[in-house]
Coordinates of C-alpha atoms in Angstrom, one line a residue:
Chain E
E60 CA 166.2 115.3 209.1
L61 CA 166.1 115.7 205.4
Q62 CA 168.4 113.0 203.8
L63 CA 169.2 112.0 200.2
V64 CA 171.2 108.9 199.7
E65 CA 172.6 107.9 196.2
S66 CA 173.4 104.4 195.2
G67 CA 174.2 102.4 192.0
G68 CA 177.4 103.9 190.9
G69 CA 180.6 102.1 189.8
L70 CA 182.8 101.2 186.9
V71 CA 181.2 100.7 183.5
Q72 CA 182.7 100.2 180.0
P73 CA 182.1 102.8 177.3
G74 CA 178.7 102.2 175.7
G75 CA 177.4 100.5 178.7
S76 CA 174.5 101.4 181.0
L77 CA 174.1 102.2 184.7
R78 CA 171.1 103.1 186.8
L79 CA 171.5 105.5 189.8
S80 CA 169.0 105.6 192.7
C81 CA 168.5 108.3 195.2
A82 CA 166.4 107.5 198.3
A83 CA 164.8 110.5 200.0
S84 CA 163.6 111.0 203.5
G85 CA 162.7 113.7 206.0
F86 CA 160.5 115.8 203.6
T87 CA 157.5 115.5 201.4
F88 CA 159.1 113.9 198.5
S89 CA 156.0 113.8 196.3
S90 CA 155.7 117.6 196.4
S91 CA 159.3 118.2 195.4
W92 CA 161.0 118.8 192.1
M93 CA 164.2 116.7 192.0
S94 CA 167.4 117.0 190.1
W95 CA 170.7 115.3 189.2
V96 CA 173.9 117.3 189.2
R97 CA 177.4 115.9 188.3
Q98 CA 181.0 116.8 188.9
A99 CA 183.8 115.4 186.9
P100 CA 187.0 114.7 188.7
G101 CA 188.7 118.0 189.6
K102 CA 186.1 120.0 187.6
G103 CA 183.1 122.1 188.3
L104 CA 179.4 121.3 188.8
E105 CA 177.1 120.6 185.9
W106 CA 173.4 120.3 186.0
V107 CA 172.2 117.1 184.4
A108 CA 168.4 116.6 184.7
N109 CA 165.2 117.8 186.5
I110 CA 161.9 116.0 187.1
K111 CA 158.7 117.6 188.2
Q112 CA 156.3 116.4 191.0
G113 CA 154.5 113.4 189.6
G114 CA 157.1 112.8 186.9
S115 CA 155.1 114.4 184.1
E116 CA 157.8 116.7 183.0
T117 CA 161.5 116.1 182.6
Y118 CA 164.4 118.3 181.4
Y119 CA 168.0 117.5 180.5
V120 CA 171.3 119.2 179.6
D121 CA 172.0 118.9 175.9
S122 CA 174.9 116.6 176.4
V123 CA 172.8 113.7 177.9
K124 CA 169.6 114.1 175.9
G125 CA 168.6 110.9 174.3
R126 CA 171.0 108.8 176.5
F127 CA 169.9 109.6 180.1
T128 CA 166.4 109.2 181.6
I129 CA 165.4 110.7 184.9
S130 CA 162.3 109.1 186.7
R131 CA 160.7 108.9 190.1
D132 CA 158.7 106.6 192.3
D133 CA 156.8 108.6 194.8
A134 CA 155.7 105.5 196.7
K135 CA 159.3 104.6 197.4
N136 CA 160.4 108.3 197.8
S137 CA 163.1 107.7 195.2
V138 CA 164.5 109.3 192.1
F139 CA 166.4 107.5 189.4
L140 CA 168.9 108.2 186.6
Q141 CA 169.0 105.7 183.9
M142 CA 172.3 106.3 181.9
N143 CA 172.8 104.5 178.6
S144 CA 175.5 104.8 175.9
L145 CA 177.9 106.0 178.5
R146 CA 181.0 107.8 177.4
A147 CA 184.3 108.6 179.1
E148 CA 183.2 112.2 179.6
D149 CA 180.3 111.0 181.7
T150 CA 182.8 110.0 184.5
A151 CA 181.8 112.1 187.5
V152 CA 180.4 112.1 190.9
Y153 CA 176.6 112.3 190.6
Y154 CA 174.5 114.1 193.2
C155 CA 170.8 114.1 193.6
A156 CA 169.4 117.3 194.9
T157 CA 166.1 118.9 195.7
L158 CA 165.1 121.7 193.3
G159 CA 163.4 124.6 195.3
Y160 CA 160.9 127.2 194.1
G161 CA 163.8 129.6 193.7
L162 CA 165.2 127.1 191.2
D163 CA 168.0 126.4 193.6
F164 CA 169.5 123.1 194.7
G165 CA 168.5 123.2 198.4
R166 CA 169.7 119.9 199.7
W167 CA 172.2 117.4 198.3
G168 CA 173.1 113.8 198.7
Q169 CA 176.6 112.7 199.4
G170 CA 177.2 111.8 195.8
I171 CA 178.1 108.6 194.0
L172 CA 181.0 108.0 191.6
V173 CA 180.4 106.8 188.1
T174 CA 183.6 105.8 186.2
V175 CA 183.3 105.0 182.4
S176 CA 186.5 103.3 181.3
S177 CA 187.6 100.1 179.5
Chain Q
Q8 CA 174.1 126.2 177.8
S9 CA 177.6 127.7 178.2
A10 CA 179.0 127.8 181.7
L11 CA 178.8 131.1 183.6
T12 CA 182.2 132.8 184.1
Q13 CA 183.8 133.1 187.5
P14 CA 187.3 134.0 188.5
R15 CA 189.4 130.8 189.1
S16 CA 190.6 132.1 192.4
V17 CA 190.2 134.9 194.9
S18 CA 192.0 135.5 198.3
G19 CA 191.7 137.6 201.4
S20 CA 192.9 138.0 204.9
P21 CA 190.8 137.2 208.0
G22 CA 188.3 140.0 208.7
Q23 CA 188.4 141.4 205.2
S24 CA 185.7 141.2 202.5
V25 CA 185.9 139.4 199.2
T26 CA 183.6 139.4 196.2
I27 CA 183.3 136.7 193.6
S28 CA 181.7 137.6 190.3
C29 CA 179.6 135.4 188.1
T30 CA 179.0 136.6 184.5
G31 CA 176.5 135.2 182.2
T32 CA 174.3 136.5 179.3
G33 CA 171.0 138.1 178.8
S34 CA 169.5 134.6 178.5
D35 CA 170.4 133.4 182.0
V36 CA 171.8 135.7 184.7
G37 CA 170.5 138.9 183.0
A38 CA 167.0 137.4 182.4
Y39 CA 166.0 136.0 185.7
T40 CA 166.3 136.5 189.5
Y41 CA 167.1 132.9 189.9
V42 CA 170.8 133.0 190.8
S43 CA 172.1 130.8 193.5
W44 CA 175.4 130.2 195.2
Y45 CA 177.0 127.1 196.6
Q46 CA 180.0 126.4 198.9
Q47 CA 181.9 123.2 198.5
Y48 CA 184.6 121.8 200.7
P49 CA 187.0 119.2 199.1
G50 CA 185.4 115.8 199.0
K51 CA 182.0 117.1 200.2
A52 CA 178.7 117.8 198.6
P53 CA 177.9 121.5 197.8
K54 CA 175.9 123.5 200.2
L55 CA 173.3 126.2 199.2
I56 CA 174.3 129.6 200.7
I57 CA 172.4 132.1 198.5
Y58 CA 169.2 131.7 196.5
S59 CA 167.1 134.0 194.3
V60 CA 170.0 136.4 194.0
N61 CA 170.1 137.6 197.6
K62 CA 168.2 135.4 199.9
W63 CA 169.7 133.2 202.7
P64 CA 168.7 129.7 203.5
S65 CA 168.1 129.0 207.2
G66 CA 171.4 128.8 209.1
V67 CA 173.6 130.7 206.6
P68 CA 175.3 133.6 208.3
A69 CA 174.6 137.1 207.0
R70 CA 178.2 137.5 206.2
F71 CA 177.3 135.9 202.9
S72 CA 175.4 138.3 200.6
G73 CA 174.4 138.2 197.0
S74 CA 173.6 140.8 194.3
K75 CA 173.1 141.2 190.6
S76 CA 173.6 143.9 188.1
G77 CA 172.8 143.2 184.5
N78 CA 174.4 140.0 183.3
T79 CA 176.7 139.7 186.4
A80 CA 175.9 138.3 189.8
S81 CA 178.2 138.7 192.8
L82 CA 178.7 136.9 196.1
T83 CA 180.3 139.0 198.9
I84 CA 181.8 137.4 202.0
S85 CA 182.3 139.9 204.8
G86 CA 184.4 139.4 207.9
L87 CA 186.3 136.5 206.2
Q88 CA 187.0 133.5 208.4
A89 CA 189.4 130.6 208.0
E90 CA 186.4 128.3 207.6
D91 CA 185.3 130.2 204.5
E92 CA 188.2 128.7 202.5
A93 CA 186.4 126.5 199.9
D94 CA 185.2 126.4 196.3
Y95 CA 182.2 128.6 195.4
Y96 CA 179.9 128.1 192.5
C97 CA 177.2 130.3 191.1
C98 CA 174.2 128.9 189.2
S99 CA 171.5 130.5 187.1
Y100 CA 168.2 129.5 185.6
A101 CA 168.6 129.6 181.8
G102 CA 164.9 129.0 180.7
A103 CA 163.0 125.9 179.8
Y104 CA 163.8 124.5 183.2
S105 CA 167.5 124.3 182.5
L106 CA 170.2 125.6 184.8
V107 CA 173.8 126.5 184.2
F108 CA 176.7 126.7 186.7
G109 CA 179.7 128.8 186.8
G110 CA 183.1 127.2 186.6
G111 CA 183.8 127.7 190.3
T112 CA 186.1 130.0 192.3
K113 CA 188.7 128.8 194.8
L114 CA 188.7 131.1 197.9
T115 CA 191.9 131.2 199.8
V116 CA 192.0 132.7 203.3
L117 CA 195.5 134.1 203.8

């Protein structure tokens, strides 16, 4: 069964850093594009970042460019999101998801809450 | 990267059909056939229900259907059931491997 499990969330002060992890199983991870999508409390979904197979290409929403970095470790079937210079508006549940050939988010993790507050 | 426009809420009675619109621009919805739809229950992760405008992932009932005309995509739910009450989001490719979501629509089954 395909499974995505996020970890690493929590409370962080403005300007701080946090690293999210997503452990994948049940599919050929190394052949898959992966993404992060977030959802602020009571708000809609927002695409955050994509990473290609092998990690050679990465893409970001404008609001996180220069602050967030998506990466992957195919040996560990994991994708990561390094978040620096965090702001209150980054507070959200962060989901990792597979990105299909139809540029759709086919499978999702359960989500992990990141709270940026002093 | 402006959000796509969806109605904030729609409603319908069991057995009826409802349609949720998703309006973008010629740079996203109008430019590509990469429109997807997601169903989300409170406190749960979203679930893909339509991809590539009008294709169904395995296990999604044919009561859910998608279409697109110009800069507007639509999700139609036929034979409405109580379990369809949820939030629905559209998403479109916007070029350069970026994606943009709609603001979401709350479906109420009366």
